Amino acid sequence: PGEAAYPIRDLGELGQRARDVLAANDLGTMVTAAPNLYPHMWSWDAAFVAAGLSTMSVARALQELDYLLAAQWNSGMIPHIVFSDVPGYFPDVERWGTRGASPEGVQSSGICQPPVHATLLRRIVERATAAGGEDGRLAEEFARRTLPRWIDWHAWLRNTRGGDGSGLLTIYHGWESGMDNSPRFDGPYSRVRPGEMEPFVRTDTLKVTDHSQRPSDEEYSRYLWLVQQMADVGFDDARLPKVMAFQVKDVFMSAIFAAANEDLAVLAEQFGHSEEAPQLRQWSQEFRQGVDATVDQGTGLARDRDVLTGEWIGLPTIAGFAPLISTGSQPLLDRQLGIFEGPDWTGDPRLAFPLPASTSTTYEGLKPRQYWRGPVWPVMNWFLAHCLRRRGDEERYRQLREASLAQLMEGHFGEYYEPFTGEPLGSMDQSWTAAVALEWLA
Ligand code: 9YW
């Protein structure tokens, strides 16, 4: 893929190319997740992209978050896709059947994605405040104005997806996890039996022509069936638990929620909503404990749970490191860091770079070129490192930064990378990959 001039010569050039990628993917209203494969705004991508944009323009970064917020549903849910008018992505808004459920004039999907927003907003606000002047003023105005909206989002997650007191959020579709076809979901998906459905034609496989890098048709028919199940009940939160054939307690998303509640509490205290902070801190605590309680004492990894069968899902995927995101107890963190740096993960000598793959590189189900079944995702590297640095681990942040930048120097800003060869896979010029490159360099 791409033209000549790869690889990149130095970090200055890497930064320039990353800025070029974001500029090229910018429709003016939104930065699309990727130029060809994903011509719309994805919820968690938008948060990372906004952080990347803030290294160039705080105003443009906040505009991105405003655009996402304009798609927030009455319930408080922030949808996982906000559609642009660019054609060619499937499932489109018609297939979703969300007209009427989403806000007037907005085209969106009807599910959510991991709530990284408050964590990235805090990052942007800190950057803008440090710069001061107009940037600081804009960020403060934005925080004061939008905090009630972010708090609504968190309240929706807590009450409709985690109201059972487990400290874990339920997802009704693998897409909500952001790790679409991770082996974590193979068990739950195996029990999803698609019924009568409109026929469909995928567009992703027209764009990523090596189909082995994408989910299978079998997987896609289950994904579409779940969309139909939701549409059939009008995306009514109260009815989803009664009808959905896929219901999973997502430990990684829950850890992200724990961290984001802490970050939102800090912002609330700083920007005029301090009365909400204790509630947010309590949710943070509840989900931190929920995540810790999933850890398998044998493997040391956190687990998801299939709500419909009650089974734990303890596969060796990157989600097993959820406590590194939510900041679990110290003995647990020490154990997890040992595993993270051991031979099944970043210490595997066969790796091109010492970075975490989406599944353990020694897992028998590893598919090193297929999406969330093995490749390394640059956005995950940065996010994990950011969370580690939050609790003072500068050393590991520095190590991950060095490895991640070395990986990105090949220059294509791939969506994901083959762990052993470092080959870029999926979409090239992926926005959140460029955004985290800018974060590493900031
Ligand atoms: C799809 C945009 C999205 C990410 C997801 C990732 C992928 C979309 O791309 O899903 O159609 O498969 O799995 O996490 O938000 O980058």
Short mmCIF file of C-alpha atoms and ligand atoms in Angstrom, two decimals:
data_model
loop_
_atom_site.label_atom_id
_atom_site.label_comp_id
_atom_site.label_asym_id
_atom_site.label_seq_id
_atom_site.Cartn_x
_atom_site.Cartn_y
_atom_site.Cartn_z
CA PRO A 1 0.00 0.00 0.00
CA GLY A 2 0.92 3.64 -0.39
CA GLU A 3 3.62 5.40 -2.36
CA ALA A 4 7.37 5.53 -2.05
CA ALA A 5 9.21 7.50 0.65
CA TYR A 6 8.57 4.89 3.37
CA PRO A 7 9.88 4.29 5.93
CA ILE A 8 9.98 7.57 7.79
CA ARG A 9 13.39 9.11 8.55
CA ASP A 10 12.89 10.76 11.94
CA LEU A 11 10.33 11.68 14.57
CA GLY A 12 9.80 15.12 13.07
CA GLU A 13 8.72 13.51 9.83
CA LEU A 14 6.52 11.02 11.69
CA GLY A 15 4.68 13.92 13.35
CA GLN A 16 4.27 15.73 10.04
CA ARG A 17 2.86 12.62 8.33
CA ALA A 18 0.49 11.99 11.24
CA ARG A 19 -0.83 15.54 10.95
CA ASP A 20 -1.24 15.02 7.20
CA VAL A 21 -3.28 11.85 7.81
CA LEU A 22 -5.68 13.63 10.17
CA ALA A 23 -5.99 16.57 7.77
CA ALA A 24 -6.69 14.26 4.83
CA ASN A 25 -9.39 12.37 6.80
CA ASP A 26 -11.03 15.60 7.98
CA LEU A 27 -14.40 16.24 6.30
CA GLY A 28 -14.57 19.60 8.11
CA THR A 29 -17.41 18.39 10.33
CA MET A 30 -15.71 15.17 11.45
CA VAL A 31 -12.45 13.33 11.03
CA THR A 32 -13.50 9.97 9.61
CA ALA A 33 -12.04 6.89 11.31
CA ALA A 34 -10.23 5.90 8.10
CA PRO A 35 -10.20 7.26 4.56
CA ASN A 36 -11.86 4.44 2.69
CA LEU A 37 -12.92 1.60 4.95
CA TYR A 38 -14.57 3.73 7.69
CA PRO A 39 -15.91 7.01 6.23
CA HIS A 40 -17.82 7.99 9.41
CA MET A 41 -17.19 9.01 13.02
CA TRP A 42 -16.78 6.20 15.57
CA SER A 43 -17.37 7.09 19.19
CA TRP A 44 -14.15 5.91 20.81
CA ASP A 45 -12.06 6.76 17.77
CA ALA A 46 -13.36 10.33 18.01
CA ALA A 47 -12.05 10.67 21.55
CA PHE A 48 -8.53 9.54 20.57
CA VAL A 49 -8.68 11.63 17.41
CA ALA A 50 -9.67 14.70 19.44
CA ALA A 51 -6.63 14.18 21.68
CA GLY A 52 -4.42 13.98 18.59
CA LEU A 53 -6.05 17.06 17.08
CA SER A 54 -5.47 18.97 20.31
CA THR A 55 -1.72 18.80 19.69
CA MET A 56 -2.40 21.00 16.64
CA SER A 57 -5.56 22.92 17.51
CA VAL A 58 -7.53 22.78 20.74
CA ALA A 59 -10.46 24.46 18.99
CA ARG A 60 -10.62 21.75 16.30
CA ALA A 61 -10.33 19.02 18.94
CA LEU A 62 -13.27 20.38 20.93
CA GLN A 63 -15.31 20.76 17.75
CA GLU A 64 -14.84 17.02 17.17
CA LEU A 65 -16.20 16.20 20.62
CA ASP A 66 -19.07 18.64 20.13
CA TYR A 67 -20.00 16.87 16.92
CA LEU A 68 -20.08 13.55 18.72
CA LEU A 69 -22.14 15.00 21.57
CA ALA A 70 -24.70 16.36 19.11
CA ALA A 71 -25.49 12.71 18.32
CA GLN A 72 -26.14 11.78 21.95
CA TRP A 73 -29.52 10.10 22.38
CA ASN A 74 -32.15 11.38 24.82
CA SER A 75 -31.36 8.45 27.07
CA GLY A 76 -27.77 9.66 27.45
CA MET A 77 -26.28 7.01 25.18
CA ILE A 78 -23.54 8.15 22.82
CA PRO A 79 -23.91 6.07 19.64
CA HIS A 80 -20.98 4.08 18.30
CA ILE A 81 -21.21 5.53 14.79
CA VAL A 82 -22.23 9.01 13.65
CA PHE A 83 -22.71 8.67 9.91
CA SER A 84 -21.40 11.19 7.40
CA ASP A 85 -23.02 11.41 3.98
CA VAL A 86 -20.21 9.42 2.38
CA PRO A 87 -21.71 6.24 0.89
CA GLY A 88 -20.15 2.79 0.86
CA TYR A 89 -20.14 1.54 4.46
CA PHE A 90 -22.28 -1.36 5.58
CA PRO A 91 -24.36 -1.53 7.78
CA ASP A 92 -25.59 1.97 6.98
CA VAL A 93 -28.19 4.01 8.84
CA GLU A 94 -31.06 2.37 6.93
CA ARG A 95 -29.95 -1.06 7.99
CA TRP A 96 -29.65 0.14 11.56
CA GLY A 97 -33.23 1.40 11.52
CA THR A 98 -32.41 4.14 14.04
CA ARG A 99 -34.30 7.00 12.41
CA GLY A 100 -36.71 8.26 15.04
CA ALA A 101 -34.57 6.93 17.90
CA SER A 102 -31.57 9.18 17.27
CA PRO A 103 -31.76 13.00 17.60
CA GLU A 104 -33.45 14.98 14.82
CA GLY A 105 -31.12 15.48 11.85
CA VAL A 106 -28.53 12.98 13.15
CA GLN A 107 -27.74 9.66 11.50
CA SER A 108 -26.34 7.20 13.99
CA SER A 109 -26.09 3.54 14.91
CA GLY A 110 -28.01 2.27 17.95
CA ILE A 111 -25.28 0.81 20.18
CA CYS A 112 -22.39 2.30 22.17
CA GLN A 113 -18.62 1.86 22.44
CA PRO A 114 -16.13 2.01 25.32
CA PRO A 115 -16.39 5.28 27.30
CA VAL A 116 -12.85 6.59 26.89
CA HIS A 117 -14.14 10.14 26.34
CA ALA A 118 -13.73 11.62 29.82
CA THR A 119 -10.18 10.27 30.02
CA LEU A 120 -9.23 11.87 26.71
CA LEU A 121 -11.12 15.07 27.53
CA ARG A 122 -9.13 15.39 30.72
CA ARG A 123 -5.98 14.95 28.68
CA ILE A 124 -7.06 17.70 26.26
CA VAL A 125 -8.05 20.05 29.08
CA GLU A 126 -4.70 19.54 30.81
CA ARG A 127 -2.88 20.28 27.57
CA ALA A 128 -4.95 23.39 26.89
CA THR A 129 -4.65 24.65 30.46
CA ALA A 130 -0.88 24.23 30.36
CA ALA A 131 -0.79 26.25 27.13
CA GLY A 132 -3.02 28.91 28.70
CA GLY A 133 -4.39 31.87 26.76
CA GLU A 134 -7.15 31.23 24.24
CA ASP A 135 -6.66 27.42 24.39
CA GLY A 136 -7.14 27.40 28.14
CA ARG A 137 -10.22 29.57 27.90
CA LEU A 138 -11.79 27.40 25.18
CA ALA A 139 -11.18 24.20 27.10
CA GLU A 140 -12.64 25.62 30.29
CA GLU A 141 -15.72 26.89 28.46
CA PHE A 142 -16.14 23.49 26.80
CA ALA A 143 -15.77 21.59 30.06
CA ARG A 144 -18.27 23.78 31.92
CA ARG A 145 -20.80 23.58 29.12
CA THR A 146 -20.55 19.86 28.27
CA LEU A 147 -19.93 18.23 31.65
CA PRO A 148 -23.66 17.59 32.23
CA ARG A 149 -23.73 15.71 28.90
CA TRP A 150 -20.77 13.50 29.76
CA ILE A 151 -22.29 12.85 33.18
CA ASP A 152 -25.56 11.80 31.47
CA TRP A 153 -23.56 9.38 29.34
CA HIS A 154 -21.96 7.84 32.40
CA ALA A 155 -25.29 7.69 34.24
CA TRP A 156 -26.83 5.87 31.27
CA LEU A 157 -23.98 3.34 31.25
CA ARG A 158 -24.11 2.82 34.99
CA ASN A 159 -27.88 2.53 35.24
CA THR A 160 -28.90 0.68 32.08
CA ARG A 161 -25.77 -1.44 31.55
CA GLY A 162 -24.41 -1.84 35.06
CA GLY A 163 -27.37 -1.33 37.34
CA ASP A 164 -27.13 -4.82 38.84
CA GLY A 165 -24.35 -3.77 41.20
CA SER A 166 -21.82 -6.17 39.64
CA GLY A 167 -19.45 -3.33 38.80
CA LEU A 168 -19.45 -4.63 35.23
CA LEU A 169 -21.13 -3.25 32.09
CA THR A 170 -23.25 -5.43 29.83
CA ILE A 171 -22.82 -5.27 26.06
CA TYR A 172 -25.45 -6.55 23.62
CA HIS A 173 -23.18 -6.66 20.59
CA GLY A 174 -19.49 -7.44 20.16
CA TRP A 175 -19.18 -4.12 18.31
CA GLU A 176 -19.89 -2.34 21.57
CA SER A 177 -16.63 -3.69 22.98
CA GLY A 178 -14.66 -2.08 20.13
CA MET A 179 -12.90 -5.46 19.73
CA ASP A 180 -15.43 -6.84 17.28
CA ASN A 181 -14.23 -10.39 16.59
CA SER A 182 -11.99 -11.00 19.59
CA PRO A 183 -12.05 -14.68 20.59
CA ARG A 184 -13.54 -13.38 23.85
CA PHE A 185 -16.87 -13.38 22.05
CA ASP A 186 -16.66 -16.70 20.20
CA GLY A 187 -18.59 -18.58 22.90
CA PRO A 188 -21.43 -16.05 23.18
CA TYR A 189 -21.62 -15.69 19.38
CA SER A 190 -21.74 -19.45 18.90
CA ARG A 191 -25.09 -19.37 20.69
CA VAL A 192 -26.51 -16.61 18.46
CA ARG A 193 -28.72 -18.25 15.81
CA PRO A 194 -29.63 -15.79 13.07
CA GLY A 195 -33.30 -15.92 12.05
CA GLU A 196 -35.08 -14.46 9.01
CA MET A 197 -33.08 -11.47 7.78
CA GLU A 198 -32.93 -9.11 4.83
CA PRO A 199 -30.05 -10.23 2.62
CA PHE A 200 -26.94 -8.07 2.79
CA VAL A 201 -23.76 -7.29 0.90
CA ARG A 202 -20.65 -6.48 2.90
CA THR A 203 -18.51 -3.55 1.79
CA ASP A 204 -15.53 -4.06 4.10
CA THR A 205 -14.26 -7.01 2.09
CA LEU A 206 -14.33 -4.90 -1.08
CA LYS A 207 -11.86 -2.54 0.58
CA VAL A 208 -9.64 -4.89 2.55
CA THR A 209 -9.08 -7.30 -0.31
CA ASP A 210 -7.17 -9.82 1.80
CA HIS A 211 -10.32 -11.19 3.45
CA SER A 212 -8.36 -13.19 5.97
CA GLN A 213 -7.68 -9.90 7.81
CA ARG A 214 -11.43 -9.30 8.39
CA PRO A 215 -14.21 -11.18 10.23
CA SER A 216 -15.86 -14.06 8.32
CA ASP A 217 -19.31 -13.98 6.64
CA GLU A 218 -20.55 -16.32 9.35
CA GLU A 219 -19.52 -13.77 11.96
CA TYR A 220 -21.12 -10.95 9.99
CA SER A 221 -24.49 -12.68 9.77
CA ARG A 222 -24.54 -12.91 13.56
CA TYR A 223 -23.53 -9.25 13.87
CA LEU A 224 -26.44 -8.28 11.60
CA TRP A 225 -28.90 -10.51 13.40
CA LEU A 226 -28.18 -8.71 16.67
CA VAL A 227 -28.75 -5.36 14.94
CA GLN A 228 -32.12 -6.64 13.80
CA GLN A 229 -33.03 -7.87 17.28
CA MET A 230 -32.41 -4.40 18.66
CA ALA A 231 -34.25 -2.64 15.85
CA ASP A 232 -37.24 -4.96 16.41
CA VAL A 233 -37.69 -3.54 19.94
CA GLY A 234 -36.98 0.03 18.84
CA PHE A 235 -33.65 0.09 20.72
CA ASP A 236 -35.64 0.24 23.95
CA ASP A 237 -33.12 -0.16 26.79
CA ALA A 238 -35.69 -1.80 29.03
CA ARG A 239 -36.46 -4.53 26.49
CA LEU A 240 -32.93 -5.43 25.39
CA PRO A 241 -32.23 -7.72 28.37
CA LYS A 242 -35.36 -9.71 27.50
CA VAL A 243 -34.70 -10.20 23.80
CA MET A 244 -31.01 -10.09 23.01
CA ALA A 245 -29.25 -13.33 22.07
CA PHE A 246 -25.88 -11.85 23.03
CA GLN A 247 -25.30 -10.42 26.52
CA VAL A 248 -21.79 -10.20 27.90
CA LYS A 249 -20.26 -8.47 30.92
CA ASP A 250 -17.34 -6.73 29.22
CA VAL A 251 -14.46 -6.46 31.65
CA PHE A 252 -12.31 -4.19 29.47
CA MET A 253 -15.09 -1.69 28.90
CA SER A 254 -15.85 -1.80 32.62
CA ALA A 255 -12.23 -0.94 33.42
CA ILE A 256 -12.35 1.96 30.98
CA PHE A 257 -15.50 3.12 32.74
CA ALA A 258 -13.80 2.96 36.14
CA ALA A 259 -10.93 5.12 34.87
CA ALA A 260 -13.24 7.52 33.04
CA ASN A 261 -15.37 8.11 36.13
CA GLU A 262 -12.28 9.14 38.06
CA ASP A 263 -11.29 11.52 35.25
CA LEU A 264 -14.79 12.93 35.00
CA ALA A 265 -14.85 13.51 38.76
CA VAL A 266 -11.62 15.53 38.51
CA LEU A 267 -13.10 17.65 35.71
CA ALA A 268 -16.37 18.09 37.60
CA GLU A 269 -14.53 19.40 40.64
CA GLN A 270 -12.47 21.75 38.54
CA PHE A 271 -15.22 23.14 36.36
CA GLY A 272 -18.30 23.89 38.41
CA HIS A 273 -19.97 20.52 38.88
CA SER A 274 -18.35 19.40 42.12
CA GLU A 275 -21.67 18.21 43.56
CA GLU A 276 -21.55 15.36 41.03
CA ALA A 277 -17.99 14.27 41.87
CA PRO A 278 -18.78 11.94 44.81
CA GLN A 279 -21.23 9.94 42.70
CA LEU A 280 -18.66 9.61 39.88
CA ARG A 281 -15.98 8.54 42.38
CA GLN A 282 -18.32 5.97 43.80
CA TRP A 283 -18.94 4.51 40.33
CA SER A 284 -15.22 4.48 39.72
CA GLN A 285 -14.73 2.46 42.88
CA GLU A 286 -17.64 0.13 42.13
CA PHE A 287 -16.28 -0.74 38.67
CA ARG A 288 -12.68 -1.01 39.86
CA GLN A 289 -13.84 -3.62 42.33
CA GLY A 290 -16.03 -5.26 39.71
CA VAL A 291 -13.02 -5.65 37.42
CA ASP A 292 -10.74 -6.97 40.17
CA ALA A 293 -13.35 -9.57 41.13
CA THR A 294 -13.22 -11.13 37.65
CA VAL A 295 -9.53 -12.07 37.87
CA ASP A 296 -8.79 -15.76 37.49
CA GLN A 297 -6.37 -16.63 40.29
CA GLY A 298 -4.78 -19.29 38.09
CA THR A 299 -3.97 -17.17 35.03
CA GLY A 300 -3.86 -13.76 36.70
CA LEU A 301 -6.01 -12.32 33.90
CA ALA A 302 -9.36 -10.54 34.14
CA ARG A 303 -12.37 -12.27 32.57
CA ASP A 304 -15.62 -11.41 30.82
CA ARG A 305 -18.81 -13.24 31.70
CA ASP A 306 -21.56 -14.56 29.44
CA VAL A 307 -24.70 -13.27 31.14
CA LEU A 308 -26.97 -15.79 29.42
CA THR A 309 -25.06 -18.89 30.52
CA GLY A 310 -23.29 -17.48 33.57
CA GLU A 311 -19.95 -18.74 32.19
CA TRP A 312 -16.67 -16.93 32.71
CA ILE A 313 -14.68 -16.17 29.57
CA GLY A 314 -11.03 -16.48 30.50
CA LEU A 315 -9.18 -16.41 27.18
CA PRO A 316 -5.71 -14.86 26.99
CA THR A 317 -6.63 -11.60 25.22
CA ILE A 318 -5.50 -8.04 25.85
CA ALA A 319 -8.78 -7.50 27.74
CA GLY A 320 -7.29 -9.67 30.48
CA PHE A 321 -5.18 -6.66 31.45
CA ALA A 322 -8.25 -4.60 32.34
CA PRO A 323 -6.93 -3.94 35.89
CA LEU A 324 -4.01 -2.03 34.37
CA ILE A 325 -6.63 0.40 33.01
CA SER A 326 -8.81 0.63 36.11
CA THR A 327 -5.83 0.54 38.51
CA GLY A 328 -6.57 -2.58 40.50
CA SER A 329 -5.01 -3.42 43.85
CA GLN A 330 -1.19 -3.24 44.04
CA PRO A 331 -0.49 -7.00 44.35
CA LEU A 332 -2.78 -7.59 41.38
CA LEU A 333 -1.03 -4.90 39.32
CA ASP A 334 2.38 -6.36 40.15
CA ARG A 335 1.24 -9.79 39.06
CA GLN A 336 -0.33 -8.45 35.87
CA LEU A 337 2.77 -6.46 34.95
CA GLY A 338 4.83 -9.61 35.37
CA ILE A 339 2.56 -11.42 32.92
CA PHE A 340 2.49 -8.42 30.58
CA GLU A 341 6.28 -8.44 30.36
CA GLY A 342 6.59 -12.22 30.29
CA PRO A 343 7.06 -14.67 27.38
CA ASP A 344 3.35 -14.88 26.49
CA TRP A 345 3.09 -11.14 25.92
CA THR A 346 5.57 -8.32 25.36
CA GLY A 347 8.51 -10.50 26.41
CA ASP A 348 7.99 -12.98 23.57
CA PRO A 349 11.38 -12.85 21.77
CA ARG A 350 9.73 -13.52 18.40
CA LEU A 351 7.94 -10.15 18.43
CA ALA A 352 9.00 -7.43 16.00
CA PHE A 353 8.50 -4.92 18.84
CA PRO A 354 7.85 -5.51 22.56
CA LEU A 355 4.18 -4.50 22.37
CA PRO A 356 1.01 -6.27 23.52
CA ALA A 357 -0.81 -8.21 20.79
CA SER A 358 -4.60 -8.45 20.88
CA THR A 359 -4.27 -12.07 22.02
CA SER A 360 -1.32 -13.72 23.70
CA THR A 361 1.26 -14.72 21.08
CA THR A 362 1.33 -18.23 22.59
CA TYR A 363 -2.47 -18.68 22.43
CA GLU A 364 -3.44 -21.64 20.23
CA GLY A 365 -6.19 -19.54 18.58
CA LEU A 366 -3.77 -16.76 17.61
CA LYS A 367 -4.35 -15.42 14.09
CA PRO A 368 -1.51 -12.95 13.68
CA ARG A 369 -3.06 -11.18 10.68
CA GLN A 370 -6.72 -11.19 11.65
CA TYR A 371 -8.17 -8.08 13.26
CA TRP A 372 -8.72 -8.58 17.01
CA ARG A 373 -7.48 -12.20 16.94
CA GLY A 374 -3.78 -11.43 17.21
CA PRO A 375 -2.51 -8.22 15.60
CA VAL A 376 -1.02 -5.35 17.62
CA TRP A 377 -3.24 -2.23 17.74
CA PRO A 378 -1.26 1.04 18.12
CA VAL A 379 -4.18 2.78 19.81
CA MET A 380 -4.19 0.12 22.56
CA ASN A 381 -0.47 0.55 23.14
CA TRP A 382 -0.88 4.23 23.84
CA PHE A 383 -3.99 3.82 25.94
CA LEU A 384 -2.42 1.21 28.20
CA ALA A 385 0.73 3.30 28.56
CA HIS A 386 -1.33 6.38 29.37
CA CYS A 387 -3.17 4.52 32.12
CA LEU A 388 0.10 3.19 33.56
CA ARG A 389 1.59 6.67 33.55
CA ARG A 390 -1.49 7.98 35.36
CA ARG A 391 -0.42 6.04 38.41
CA GLY A 392 3.18 7.17 38.14
CA ASP A 393 4.76 4.45 35.99
CA GLU A 394 6.89 6.74 33.82
CA GLU A 395 9.35 3.95 33.11
CA ARG A 396 6.85 1.64 31.44
CA TYR A 397 5.31 4.56 29.60
CA ARG A 398 8.75 5.36 28.21
CA GLN A 399 9.38 1.73 27.15
CA LEU A 400 6.03 1.41 25.40
CA ARG A 401 6.55 4.77 23.74
CA GLU A 402 9.90 3.76 22.34
CA ALA A 403 8.57 0.44 21.00
CA SER A 404 5.42 1.98 19.61
CA LEU A 405 7.23 4.80 17.83
CA ALA A 406 9.67 2.27 16.37
CA GLN A 407 6.68 0.31 15.05
CA LEU A 408 5.07 3.40 13.52
CA MET A 409 8.25 4.47 11.70
CA GLU A 410 7.35 2.12 8.84
CA GLY A 411 5.02 4.94 7.95
CA HIS A 412 1.58 3.63 6.92
CA PHE A 413 -0.37 4.37 10.11
CA GLY A 414 -1.95 0.93 9.88
CA GLU A 415 -5.11 0.05 11.72
CA TYR A 416 -3.27 -2.96 13.20
CA TYR A 417 0.09 -4.73 12.76
CA GLU A 418 1.33 -8.26 12.36
CA PRO A 419 3.10 -8.91 15.69
CA PHE A 420 6.10 -10.88 14.38
CA THR A 421 6.87 -9.05 11.13
CA GLY A 422 5.58 -5.56 11.91
CA GLU A 423 3.59 -5.50 8.67
CA PRO A 424 0.78 -2.88 8.65
CA LEU A 425 -2.67 -4.45 8.13
CA GLY A 426 -6.33 -3.49 7.71
CA SER A 427 -6.83 0.13 6.80
CA MET A 428 -3.83 2.37 6.10
CA ASP A 429 -3.89 6.01 7.26
CA GLN A 430 -6.16 5.07 10.15
CA SER A 431 -7.02 8.23 12.12
CA TRP A 432 -6.60 6.96 15.66
CA THR A 433 -3.21 5.49 14.78
CA ALA A 434 -2.10 8.94 13.56
CA ALA A 435 -3.66 10.53 16.65
CA VAL A 436 -1.74 8.36 19.09
CA ALA A 437 1.47 8.99 17.14
CA LEU A 438 0.91 12.68 17.89
CA GLU A 439 0.22 11.88 21.53
CA TRP A 440 3.47 9.92 21.81
CA LEU A 441 5.32 12.85 20.29
CA ALA A 442 3.60 15.58 22.36
C1 9YW B 1 -16.03 -2.24 11.67
C2 9YW B 1 -13.28 2.33 13.61
C3 9YW B 1 -13.71 1.02 14.21
C4 9YW B 1 -13.24 0.85 15.67
C5 9YW B 1 -13.48 -0.56 16.17
C6 9YW B 1 -12.90 -1.56 15.20
C7 9YW B 1 -13.47 -1.34 13.81
C8 9YW B 1 -15.66 -1.21 12.67
O1 9YW B 1 -13.20 -0.02 13.38
O2 9YW B 1 -14.85 -1.62 13.77
O3 9YW B 1 -16.82 -1.98 10.76
O4 9YW B 1 -15.52 -3.35 11.75
O5 9YW B 1 -13.08 -2.87 15.64
O6 9YW B 1 -12.92 -0.69 17.46
O7 9YW B 1 -13.89 1.77 16.49
O8 9YW B 1 -11.89 2.48 13.70
#
